[in-house]
CSV table of C-alpha atoms and ligand atoms in Angstrom, one decimal:
chain,number,residue,atom,x,y,z
M,1,UNK,CA,0.0,0.0,0.0
M,2,UNK,CA,1.3,3.5,-0.8
M,3,UNK,CA,2.4,5.8,2.0
M,4,UNK,CA,-0.7,7.9,1.2
M,5,UNK,CA,-3.0,4.9,1.5
M,6,UNK,CA,-1.5,4.0,4.9
M,7,UNK,CA,-2.1,7.5,6.1
M,8,UNK,CA,-5.7,7.3,5.1
M,9,UNK,CA,-6.4,4.0,6.9
M,10,UNK,CA,-5.0,5.4,10.1
M,11,UNK,CA,-7.4,8.3,9.9
M,12,UNK,CA,-10.6,6.3,9.3
M,13,UNK,CA,-12.2,5.0,12.4
M,14,UNK,CA,-12.2,1.2,12.5
M,15,UNK,CA,-15.3,-0.9,13.0
M,16,UNK,CA,-15.4,-3.4,15.8
M,17,UNK,CA,-17.7,-6.4,16.5
M,18,UNK,CA,-20.8,-5.5,18.4
M,19,UNK,CA,-20.6,-5.8,22.2
M,20,UNK,CA,-21.5,-9.3,23.3
M,21,UNK,CA,-20.7,-10.8,19.9
M,22,UNK,CA,-17.3,-12.2,19.0
M,23,UNK,CA,-15.3,-13.6,16.1
M,24,UNK,CA,-14.3,-17.2,16.5
M,25,UNK,CA,-10.8,-17.5,15.0
M,26,UNK,CA,-8.5,-20.4,14.2
M,27,UNK,CA,-7.2,-22.4,16.0
M,28,UNK,CA,-10.2,-21.9,18.4
M,29,UNK,CA,-12.5,-22.9,15.5
M,30,UNK,CA,-10.9,-26.3,15.4
M,31,UNK,CA,-11.9,-26.9,19.0
M,32,UNK,CA,-15.5,-26.0,18.0
M,33,UNK,CA,-15.4,-28.4,15.1
M,34,UNK,CA,-14.0,-31.1,17.4
M,35,UNK,CA,-17.0,-30.6,19.8
M,36,UNK,CA,-19.5,-30.5,17.0
M,37,UNK,CA,-18.3,-33.7,15.3
M,38,UNK,CA,-18.0,-35.6,18.5
M,39,UNK,CA,-21.6,-34.5,19.4
M,40,UNK,CA,-22.9,-35.5,16.0
M,41,UNK,CA,-21.5,-38.9,16.4
M,42,UNK,CA,-23.1,-39.3,19.8
M,43,UNK,CA,-26.4,-38.1,18.4
M,44,UNK,CA,-26.1,-40.7,15.7
M,45,UNK,CA,-25.6,-43.5,18.3
M,46,UNK,CA,-28.9,-42.5,19.9
M,47,UNK,CA,-30.7,-42.1,16.6
M,48,UNK,CA,-31.2,-38.3,16.6
M,49,UNK,CA,-31.6,-36.4,13.4
M,50,UNK,CA,-30.6,-32.9,12.6
M,51,UNK,CA,-33.1,-30.1,12.2
M,52,UNK,CA,-32.3,-26.5,11.2
M,53,UNK,CA,-34.9,-23.9,11.9
M,54,UNK,CA,-34.8,-20.2,11.0
M,55,UNK,CA,-32.8,-17.8,13.1
M,56,UNK,CA,-35.8,-15.4,13.4
M,57,UNK,CA,-39.4,-16.3,14.1
M,58,UNK,CA,-42.6,-14.5,14.9
M,59,UNK,CA,-42.3,-12.8,18.3
M,60,UNK,CA,-45.5,-14.5,19.4
M,61,UNK,CA,-43.8,-17.9,19.2
M,62,UNK,CA,-41.5,-17.0,22.1
M,63,UNK,CA,-44.0,-15.0,24.0
M,64,UNK,CA,-46.4,-18.0,24.0
M,65,UNK,CA,-43.7,-20.7,24.1
M,66,UNK,CA,-41.1,-19.4,26.5
M,67,UNK,CA,-43.5,-17.1,28.5
M,68,UNK,CA,-44.1,-13.4,28.7
M,69,UNK,CA,-42.9,-13.2,32.3
M,70,UNK,CA,-39.5,-14.8,31.8
M,71,UNK,CA,-36.4,-12.7,31.7
M,72,UNK,CA,-35.7,-13.9,28.2
M,73,UNK,CA,-39.0,-12.7,26.7
M,74,UNK,CA,-39.5,-9.6,29.0
M,75,UNK,CA,-36.0,-8.2,28.7
M,76,UNK,CA,-33.6,-10.0,26.5
M,77,UNK,CA,-35.1,-10.5,23.0
M,78,UNK,CA,-33.9,-8.7,19.8
M,79,UNK,CA,-37.3,-7.8,18.4
M,80,UNK,CA,-38.2,-5.5,15.5
M,81,UNK,CA,-41.2,-4.7,13.4
M,82,UNK,CA,-40.6,-6.1,10.0
M,83,UNK,CA,-41.1,-3.8,7.0
M,84,UNK,CA,-41.7,-6.5,4.4
M,85,UNK,CA,-45.4,-6.7,5.1
M,86,UNK,CA,-45.7,-3.2,3.5
M,87,UNK,CA,-43.4,-3.7,0.5
M,88,UNK,CA,-45.0,-7.1,-0.2
M,89,UNK,CA,-48.2,-5.2,-0.7
M,90,UNK,CA,-49.8,-6.8,2.3
M,91,UNK,CA,-52.2,-4.7,4.3
M,92,UNK,CA,-51.4,-3.3,7.7
M,93,UNK,CA,-48.1,-2.7,9.5
M,94,UNK,CA,-45.2,-5.2,9.5
M,95,UNK,CA,-45.3,-8.1,11.9
M,96,UNK,CA,-43.2,-8.3,15.0
M,97,UNK,CA,-40.2,-10.6,14.5
M,98,UNK,CA,-37.5,-11.8,16.9
M,99,UNK,CA,-34.0,-13.3,16.7
M,100,UNK,CA,-34.4,-16.6,18.4
M,101,UNK,CA,-33.3,-16.6,22.0
M,102,UNK,CA,-33.5,-20.4,22.1
M,103,UNK,CA,-34.5,-23.2,19.8
M,104,UNK,CA,-37.0,-25.4,21.5
M,105,UNK,CA,-40.0,-23.2,20.6
M,106,UNK,CA,-38.8,-23.2,16.9
M,107,UNK,CA,-38.4,-27.0,16.9
M,108,UNK,CA,-41.9,-27.5,18.3
M,109,UNK,CA,-43.3,-25.0,15.8
M,110,UNK,CA,-41.7,-27.0,13.0
M,111,UNK,CA,-42.9,-30.3,14.5
M,112,UNK,CA,-46.5,-29.0,14.4
M,113,UNK,CA,-46.1,-27.2,11.0
M,114,UNK,CA,-44.7,-30.3,9.2
M,115,UNK,CA,-46.7,-32.9,11.2
M,116,UNK,CA,-43.4,-34.6,12.0
M,117,UNK,CA,-45.3,-37.2,14.0
M,118,UNK,CA,-46.6,-38.6,10.7
M,119,UNK,CA,-43.1,-39.3,9.6
M,120,UNK,CA,-42.0,-40.9,12.9
M,121,UNK,CA,-39.5,-38.2,13.5
M,122,UNK,CA,-39.4,-37.6,17.2
M,123,UNK,CA,-35.7,-37.2,18.1
M,124,UNK,CA,-34.2,-34.0,16.7
M,125,UNK,CA,-31.0,-32.1,17.3
M,126,UNK,CA,-29.7,-28.7,16.3
M,127,UNK,CA,-26.5,-26.7,16.4
M,128,UNK,CA,-26.6,-22.9,15.9
M,129,UNK,CA,-26.5,-19.3,17.2
M,130,UNK,CA,-29.1,-17.9,19.6
M,131,UNK,CA,-29.5,-14.2,20.7
M,132,UNK,CA,-30.2,-12.7,24.1
M,133,UNK,CA,-29.6,-9.1,25.2
M,134,UNK,CA,-27.8,-10.0,28.4
M,135,UNK,CA,-25.0,-8.2,30.1
M,136,UNK,CA,-21.9,-9.6,28.5
M,137,UNK,CA,-19.3,-11.2,30.7
M,138,UNK,CA,-17.1,-14.3,30.6
M,139,UNK,CA,-19.2,-17.2,29.3
M,140,UNK,CA,-22.2,-14.9,28.5
M,141,UNK,CA,-22.7,-13.4,25.1
M,142,UNK,CA,-25.4,-11.7,23.2
M,143,UNK,CA,-24.8,-14.1,20.3
M,144,UNK,CA,-24.0,-17.5,21.6
M,145,UNK,CA,-24.3,-21.0,20.3
M,146,UNK,CA,-26.3,-24.0,21.5
M,147,UNK,CA,-26.2,-27.7,20.7
M,148,UNK,CA,-29.6,-29.0,21.6
M,149,UNK,CA,-31.9,-31.9,21.3
M,150,UNK,CA,-35.6,-32.5,21.6
M,151,UNK,CA,-37.6,-35.7,22.0
M,152,UNK,CA,-41.2,-35.0,21.1
M,153,UNK,CA,-44.1,-37.1,19.9
M,154,UNK,CA,-47.6,-38.2,20.5
M,155,UNK,CA,-48.2,-40.0,23.8
M,156,UNK,CA,-48.5,-43.3,21.9
M,157,UNK,CA,-44.8,-42.9,20.9
M,158,UNK,CA,-43.7,-43.1,24.5
M,159,UNK,CA,-42.2,-39.6,24.8
M,160,UNK,CA,-43.8,-39.2,28.2
M,161,UNK,CA,-41.9,-42.1,29.7
M,162,UNK,CA,-39.3,-41.4,32.4
M,163,UNK,CA,-37.1,-43.7,30.3
M,164,UNK,CA,-36.8,-40.8,27.8
M,165,UNK,CA,-35.7,-38.4,30.5
M,166,UNK,CA,-33.1,-40.8,31.8
M,167,UNK,CA,-31.9,-41.7,28.3
M,168,UNK,CA,-31.2,-38.0,27.5
M,169,UNK,CA,-29.3,-37.5,30.8
M,170,UNK,CA,-27.3,-40.6,30.1
M,171,UNK,CA,-26.6,-39.3,26.6
M,172,UNK,CA,-25.3,-36.1,28.1
M,173,UNK,CA,-23.1,-37.9,30.5
M,174,UNK,CA,-21.7,-40.0,27.7
M,175,UNK,CA,-21.0,-36.9,25.6
M,176,UNK,CA,-19.2,-35.0,28.4
M,177,UNK,CA,-17.2,-38.1,29.1
M,178,UNK,CA,-16.3,-38.5,25.5
M,179,UNK,CA,-15.1,-34.9,25.4
M,180,UNK,CA,-13.1,-35.7,28.5
M,181,UNK,CA,-14.8,-33.0,30.4
M,182,UNK,CA,-14.3,-33.8,34.0
M,183,UNK,CA,-15.9,-32.4,37.2
M,184,UNK,CA,-19.3,-31.9,35.7
M,185,UNK,CA,-22.3,-32.0,38.0
M,186,UNK,CA,-25.8,-32.9,37.2
M,187,UNK,CA,-28.5,-31.0,39.2
M,188,UNK,CA,-31.9,-32.5,39.0
M,189,UNK,CA,-35.4,-31.5,40.1
M,190,UNK,CA,-39.0,-32.1,39.2
M,191,UNK,CA,-41.3,-29.1,38.9
M,192,UNK,CA,-44.4,-31.2,38.6
M,193,UNK,CA,-47.4,-30.7,36.4
M,194,UNK,CA,-49.7,-27.7,35.9
M,195,UNK,CA,-51.9,-28.6,38.8
M,196,UNK,CA,-48.9,-29.1,41.1
M,197,UNK,CA,-47.7,-25.7,40.2
M,198,UNK,CA,-51.1,-24.1,40.7
M,199,UNK,CA,-51.1,-25.3,44.3
M,200,UNK,CA,-47.4,-24.4,44.7
M,201,UNK,CA,-48.0,-20.9,43.3
M,202,UNK,CA,-50.7,-20.3,45.8
M,203,UNK,CA,-48.4,-21.4,48.7
M,204,UNK,CA,-45.6,-19.2,47.2
M,205,UNK,CA,-47.8,-16.2,47.0
M,206,UNK,CA,-48.7,-16.7,50.6
M,207,UNK,CA,-45.2,-17.1,51.8
M,208,UNK,CA,-44.1,-14.1,49.7
M,209,UNK,CA,-46.8,-11.8,51.2
M,210,UNK,CA,-45.0,-10.7,54.3
M,211,UNK,CA,-41.5,-10.5,52.7
M,212,UNK,CA,-42.1,-9.3,49.2
M,213,UNK,CA,-41.3,-5.7,50.1
M,214,UNK,CA,-37.8,-6.6,51.0
M,215,UNK,CA,-37.1,-8.1,47.6
M,216,UNK,CA,-35.8,-6.4,44.5
M,217,UNK,CA,-38.2,-4.7,42.0
M,218,UNK,CA,-38.1,-7.6,39.6
M,219,UNK,CA,-39.0,-10.0,42.3
M,220,UNK,CA,-41.9,-7.8,43.4
M,221,UNK,CA,-43.2,-7.9,39.9
M,222,UNK,CA,-42.7,-11.6,39.6
M,223,UNK,CA,-44.4,-12.2,43.0
M,224,UNK,CA,-47.5,-10.7,41.5
M,225,UNK,CA,-47.4,-12.2,38.0
M,226,UNK,CA,-45.6,-15.5,38.1
M,227,UNK,CA,-44.1,-16.3,41.6
M,228,UNK,CA,-42.1,-19.2,40.4
M,229,UNK,CA,-39.8,-16.8,38.5
M,230,UNK,CA,-38.6,-15.4,41.9
M,231,UNK,CA,-36.2,-18.3,41.8
M,232,UNK,CA,-34.5,-16.8,38.8
M,233,UNK,CA,-33.4,-13.9,40.9
M,234,UNK,CA,-29.6,-13.4,41.0
M,235,UNK,CA,-29.6,-10.4,43.4
M,236,UNK,CA,-27.4,-11.6,46.4
M,237,UNK,CA,-29.4,-9.7,49.0
M,238,UNK,CA,-32.6,-11.5,48.0
M,239,UNK,CA,-31.1,-15.0,48.4
M,240,UNK,CA,-31.6,-15.5,52.1
M,241,UNK,CA,-35.3,-14.6,51.8
M,242,UNK,CA,-35.7,-16.8,48.7
M,243,UNK,CA,-34.1,-19.7,50.6
M,244,UNK,CA,-36.9,-19.6,53.2
M,245,UNK,CA,-39.7,-20.1,50.5
M,246,UNK,CA,-41.5,-23.4,50.2
M,247,UNK,CA,-40.2,-25.8,47.5
M,248,UNK,CA,-42.0,-27.4,44.6
M,249,UNK,CA,-40.8,-30.8,45.7
M,250,UNK,CA,-43.4,-30.7,48.5
M,251,UNK,CA,-46.2,-30.2,46.1
M,252,UNK,CA,-45.8,-33.0,43.5
M,253,UNK,CA,-48.8,-35.2,43.0
M,254,UNK,CA,-48.5,-39.0,43.0
M,255,UNK,CA,-48.0,-39.5,39.2
M,256,UNK,CA,-45.3,-36.8,39.0
M,257,UNK,CA,-43.6,-38.2,42.1
M,258,UNK,CA,-43.5,-41.6,40.5
M,259,UNK,CA,-42.3,-40.3,37.2
M,260,UNK,CA,-39.4,-38.5,39.0
M,261,UNK,CA,-38.6,-41.6,41.1
M,262,UNK,CA,-38.4,-43.7,38.0
M,263,UNK,CA,-36.0,-41.2,36.3
M,264,UNK,CA,-33.8,-41.5,39.3
M,265,UNK,CA,-33.9,-45.3,39.4
M,266,UNK,CA,-32.8,-45.6,35.8
M,267,UNK,CA,-30.0,-43.0,36.4
M,268,UNK,CA,-28.9,-45.1,39.3
M,269,UNK,CA,-29.0,-48.3,37.2
M,270,UNK,CA,-26.8,-46.7,34.4
M,271,UNK,CA,-24.6,-45.1,37.1
M,272,UNK,CA,-25.0,-41.5,36.1
M,273,UNK,CA,-24.4,-39.4,39.2
M,274,UNK,CA,-26.7,-36.6,40.0
M,275,UNK,CA,-27.6,-34.2,42.8
M,276,UNK,CA,-31.2,-33.3,43.7
M,277,UNK,CA,-31.7,-29.5,43.8
M,278,UNK,CA,-35.3,-28.4,44.6
M,279,UNK,CA,-34.5,-24.8,44.0
M,280,UNK,CA,-33.8,-25.5,40.3
M,281,UNK,CA,-36.9,-24.2,38.4
M,282,UNK,CA,-35.3,-23.1,35.1
M,283,UNK,CA,-35.9,-19.7,33.6
M,284,UNK,CA,-38.4,-20.8,30.9
M,285,UNK,CA,-42.2,-21.2,31.4
M,286,UNK,CA,-42.7,-24.3,29.3
M,287,UNK,CA,-41.2,-26.8,31.7
M,288,UNK,CA,-43.1,-29.6,33.4
M,289,UNK,CA,-41.8,-32.4,35.6
M,290,UNK,CA,-38.1,-33.1,35.1
M,291,UNK,CA,-35.8,-30.1,35.0
M,292,UNK,CA,-32.0,-30.3,35.0
M,293,UNK,CA,-28.7,-28.4,34.6
M,294,UNK,CA,-25.1,-29.6,34.2
M,295,UNK,CA,-22.6,-27.3,35.8
M,296,UNK,CA,-18.8,-27.1,35.6
M,297,UNK,CA,-16.6,-25.7,38.3
M,298,UNK,CA,-14.0,-24.1,35.9
M,299,UNK,CA,-16.6,-21.8,34.3
M,300,UNK,CA,-16.9,-19.2,37.1
M,301,UNK,CA,-20.2,-17.3,37.6
M,302,UNK,CA,-21.8,-18.6,34.4
M,303,UNK,CA,-21.3,-22.2,35.4
M,304,UNK,CA,-24.2,-23.9,33.6
M,305,UNK,CA,-22.9,-25.8,30.6
M,306,UNK,CA,-26.3,-26.9,29.7
M,307,UNK,CA,-29.9,-26.9,30.8
M,308,UNK,CA,-33.1,-28.7,29.9
M,309,UNK,CA,-36.2,-30.4,31.0
M,310,UNK,CA,-39.6,-31.8,30.1
M,311,UNK,CA,-42.3,-29.6,28.4
M,312,UNK,CA,-45.4,-31.8,28.1
M,313,UNK,CA,-47.8,-29.0,27.3
M,314,UNK,CA,-45.7,-26.9,24.9
M,315,UNK,CA,-47.1,-28.3,21.7
M,316,UNK,CA,-50.7,-27.6,22.8
M,317,UNK,CA,-49.9,-24.1,23.9
M,318,UNK,CA,-48.6,-23.5,20.3
M,319,UNK,CA,-51.8,-24.9,18.8
M,320,UNK,CA,-50.4,-28.3,18.1
M,321,UNK,CA,-51.6,-31.8,19.1
M,322,UNK,CA,-50.8,-33.4,22.4
M,323,UNK,CA,-47.1,-34.2,22.2
M,324,UNK,CA,-45.1,-34.6,25.4
M,325,UNK,CA,-41.5,-33.7,25.0
M,326,UNK,CA,-38.1,-33.3,26.7
M,327,UNK,CA,-34.9,-31.7,25.6
M,328,UNK,CA,-31.8,-29.9,26.5
M,329,UNK,CA,-29.5,-27.2,25.1
M,330,UNK,CA,-25.8,-27.1,25.7
M,331,UNK,CA,-24.1,-23.7,25.7
M,332,UNK,CA,-21.4,-24.5,23.1
M,333,UNK,CA,-19.3,-21.4,24.1
M,334,UNK,CA,-19.1,-22.7,27.6
M,335,UNK,CA,-18.6,-26.3,26.6
M,336,UNK,CA,-15.6,-25.3,24.5
M,337,UNK,CA,-14.3,-23.3,27.5
M,338,UNK,CA,-14.4,-26.3,29.7
M,339,UNK,CA,-12.6,-28.6,27.3
M,340,UNK,CA,-9.1,-28.4,28.7
M,341,UNK,CA,-6.5,-30.0,26.5
M,342,UNK,CA,-8.7,-32.8,25.1
M,343,UNK,CA,-9.3,-30.9,21.9
M,344,UNK,CA,-5.7,-30.0,21.2
M,345,UNK,CA,-5.3,-32.9,18.7
M,346,UNK,CA,-8.1,-31.4,16.7
M,347,UNK,CA,-5.9,-28.3,15.9
M,348,UNK,CA,-4.3,-29.5,12.7
M,349,UNK,CA,-1.1,-27.9,11.4
M,350,UNK,CA,0.2,-28.3,7.8
M,351,UNK,CA,2.1,-31.5,7.1
M,352,UNK,CA,4.2,-29.8,4.6
M,353,UNK,CA,5.1,-26.3,3.3
M,354,UNK,CA,6.0,-26.6,-0.3
M,355,UNK,CA,8.5,-24.0,-1.4
M,356,UNK,CA,8.9,-23.4,-5.1
M,357,UNK,CA,12.3,-21.9,-5.7
M,358,UNK,CA,13.0,-19.8,-8.7
M,359,UNK,CA,11.1,-18.5,-11.8
M,360,UNK,CA,8.6,-20.8,-13.5
M,361,UNK,CA,8.4,-23.1,-10.5
M,362,UNK,CA,4.9,-22.2,-9.4
M,363,UNK,CA,3.4,-24.4,-12.1
M,364,UNK,CA,5.5,-27.4,-11.2
M,365,UNK,CA,4.8,-26.9,-7.5
M,366,UNK,CA,1.1,-26.6,-8.1
M,367,UNK,CA,1.2,-30.1,-9.7
M,368,UNK,CA,3.2,-31.5,-6.9
M,369,UNK,CA,0.9,-29.9,-4.3
M,370,UNK,CA,-2.1,-31.4,-6.1
M,371,UNK,CA,-0.5,-34.9,-5.9
M,372,UNK,CA,0.2,-34.6,-2.2
M,373,UNK,CA,-3.2,-33.2,-1.3
M,374,UNK,CA,-4.9,-36.1,-3.1
M,375,UNK,CA,-3.0,-38.3,-0.7
M,376,UNK,CA,-4.8,-36.4,2.1
M,377,UNK,CA,-1.8,-34.4,3.3
M,378,UNK,CA,-2.3,-30.8,4.5
M,379,UNK,CA,-0.1,-28.8,2.1
M,380,UNK,CA,0.7,-25.1,2.2
M,381,UNK,CA,1.9,-23.9,-1.1
M,382,UNK,CA,4.5,-21.1,-1.3
M,383,UNK,CA,5.4,-18.8,-4.1
M,384,UNK,CA,8.4,-19.0,-6.5
M,385,UNK,CA,9.6,-15.4,-5.8
M,386,UNK,CA,10.2,-16.0,-2.1
M,387,UNK,CA,13.8,-16.6,-1.0
M,388,UNK,CA,14.4,-19.9,0.7
M,389,UNK,CA,14.9,-18.2,4.1
M,390,UNK,CA,11.6,-16.4,3.9
M,391,UNK,CA,9.8,-19.7,2.9
M,392,UNK,CA,11.3,-21.5,5.9
M,393,UNK,CA,10.3,-18.7,8.2
M,394,UNK,CA,6.7,-18.8,6.9
M,395,UNK,CA,6.7,-22.6,7.3
M,396,UNK,CA,7.8,-22.4,10.9
M,397,UNK,CA,5.4,-19.7,11.7
M,398,UNK,CA,2.4,-21.7,10.6
M,399,UNK,CA,3.7,-24.8,12.4
M,400,UNK,CA,4.3,-27.0,9.4
M,401,UNK,CA,6.0,-30.3,10.1
M,402,UNK,CA,8.2,-30.3,7.0
M,403,UNK,CA,9.4,-27.9,4.3
M,404,UNK,CA,9.7,-29.4,0.9
M,405,UNK,CA,11.9,-27.5,-1.5
M,406,UNK,CA,11.1,-27.7,-5.2
M,407,UNK,CA,13.6,-25.9,-7.4
M,408,UNK,CA,14.6,-26.7,-11.0
M,409,UNK,CA,17.2,-29.1,-9.9
M,410,UNK,CA,14.8,-31.1,-7.7
M,411,UNK,CA,12.2,-31.3,-10.4
M,412,UNK,CA,14.6,-32.5,-13.1
M,413,UNK,CA,16.2,-35.2,-10.9
M,414,UNK,CA,13.0,-36.2,-9.1
M,415,UNK,CA,14.8,-36.0,-5.7
M,416,UNK,CA,13.6,-33.4,-3.3
M,417,UNK,CA,15.0,-31.8,-0.1
M,418,UNK,CA,12.6,-32.5,2.8
M,419,UNK,CA,13.4,-30.5,5.9
M,420,UNK,CA,12.0,-31.5,9.3
M,421,UNK,CA,11.3,-28.2,10.8
M,422,UNK,CA,11.3,-29.4,14.4
M,423,UNK,CA,14.7,-31.1,14.3
M,424,UNK,CA,16.3,-29.1,11.4
M,425,UNK,CA,17.3,-32.4,9.8
M,426,UNK,CA,17.2,-32.3,6.0
M,427,UNK,CA,17.0,-35.4,3.7
M,428,UNK,CA,16.9,-36.1,0.0
M,429,UNK,CA,13.7,-38.0,-0.8
M,430,UNK,CA,12.6,-39.4,-4.2
M,431,UNK,CA,9.3,-38.1,-5.5
M,432,UNK,CA,7.5,-41.5,-5.0
M,433,UNK,CA,8.7,-41.7,-1.4
M,434,UNK,CA,7.5,-38.2,-0.4
M,435,UNK,CA,4.1,-39.2,0.9
M,436,UNK,CA,5.2,-42.1,3.2
M,437,UNK,CA,8.2,-40.0,4.4
M,438,UNK,CA,6.0,-37.0,5.3
M,439,UNK,CA,3.4,-39.3,7.0
M,440,UNK,CA,6.0,-41.1,9.0
E,1,HAM,P1,-31.3,-22.2,28.8
E,1,HAM,O1,-31.0,-22.7,30.1
E,1,HAM,O2,-31.9,-20.9,28.6
E,1,HAM,O3,-32.2,-23.3,28.1
E,1,HAM,O4,-30.0,-22.3,27.9
E,1,HAM,C1,-29.2,-23.5,27.8
E,1,HAM,C2,-27.7,-23.2,27.9
E,1,HAM,O5,-27.4,-22.2,26.9
E,1,HAM,C3,-27.3,-22.6,29.2
E,1,HAM,O6,-27.1,-23.6,30.2
E,1,HAM,C4,-26.0,-21.9,28.8
E,1,HAM,O7,-24.9,-22.9,28.8
E,1,HAM,C5,-26.3,-21.5,27.4
E,1,HAM,N1,-26.5,-20.0,27.4
E,1,HAM,C6,-27.7,-19.4,27.7
E,1,HAM,N2,-27.6,-18.1,27.6
E,1,HAM,C7,-26.3,-17.8,27.2
E,1,HAM,C8,-25.5,-16.7,26.9
E,1,HAM,N3,-26.1,-15.5,27.0
E,1,HAM,N4,-24.2,-16.8,26.6
E,1,HAM,C9,-23.7,-18.0,26.5
E,1,HAM,N5,-24.3,-19.2,26.8
E,1,HAM,C10,-25.6,-19.1,27.1
E,1,HAM,C11,-32.7,-23.3,26.8
E,1,HAM,O8,-32.3,-22.5,26.0
E,1,HAM,C12,-33.7,-24.3,26.5
E,1,HAM,N6,-34.2,-24.1,25.1
E,1,HAM,C13,-33.1,-25.7,26.7
E,1,HAM,C14,-34.1,-26.8,26.4
E,1,HAM,C15,-34.2,-27.5,25.3
E,1,HAM,N7,-35.0,-27.2,27.2
E,1,HAM,C16,-35.7,-28.2,26.6
E,1,HAM,N8,-35.2,-28.4,25.4
């Protein structure tokens, strides 16, 4: 670039990524791919199939699905009024659309829209970005990624069975073990059915009555509209009061209690450890019965790697048929953060840096690179005008295992100089021995 050009770029203000969003760069992206391919393999073992739903949906889907009173819907959604209604010639103002803050509502919408039960498709998984306007901090972003799964189907398909809950939890334990994530902790609760929660809400309201004034503004609002949401409160001063409130576990009816007991019996039988936590109510309104979170100590304040639970009435509340379901979503950003060294092998460096030396060598080197790449080697191809010293420097910088020098002499004799960049050792290798030599 000319001196004038450089001057200009320094004067123009640069544009940075929006707060709460981030660029995932190599080699970090290799760790993400490692997680995603291990997860896809596990999903295949359990006969899950991938679904991809749109990144934005009608706002009403989340209002009805996730719940108006939840933090997600009341404070955190990216919502706008779409203009397309007007330009399409449709009457009236544009409709309200929202970037998806989670994917369960979208999956259930798609399940209903495409009558997936008719095709026997009831185990679905997804991987993709979600959006919430939360205060960014370590492990909490405004665009974050989830890997999630949903088991949903008509009662006749057995989706209501506690066996499905236990199977999903066992799948998650298997996945975390396969990723060699240690020190995870499964926290488990049952939040009962609608009738249980109606009785519980009444008791909560009563218990909140004398203390509600001492709680934060959000809790005062929640106490009036949806008292269960008081348990979502993060304000430290409120916690001692919230700790004194009655728990949902005391309000489960017999079928819900039995369902929950059976989930635990199966978990015991497959030896998946868990801790009961009757304060765990999850921050979304669609849950019924089993609710769970996996936490990881190394994550700090945002220590939930994943969360999920059963949502037996969600389909009906979105206008669909009766279709009990259960699912989870892993926060992929947090999962990658808790990986430790187990993904290091996924970060692949070039096997060989091919350095053409001298005029006219780009063409020959391109042919040689093509041959080597067809043998599945990772080849970085240099440029004929580079001096050997520069090529070797570039090769080392990108972490290549070997540098392969291709000058006129090498191409005419068919014997190449192959330099091991870690040891500095250089050997003469015949063209047909290059691949085994590099793979060694
Ligand atoms: P959730 O608990 O809201 O559940 O989110 C699941 C996971 O997504 C959290 O445990 C966390 O790891 C990650 N997560 C949430 N918000 C953020 C954020 N701002 N930044 C980074 N990671 C975040 C759901 O979304 C439900 N749809 C899960 C589900 C599926 N339930 C049934 N099926």
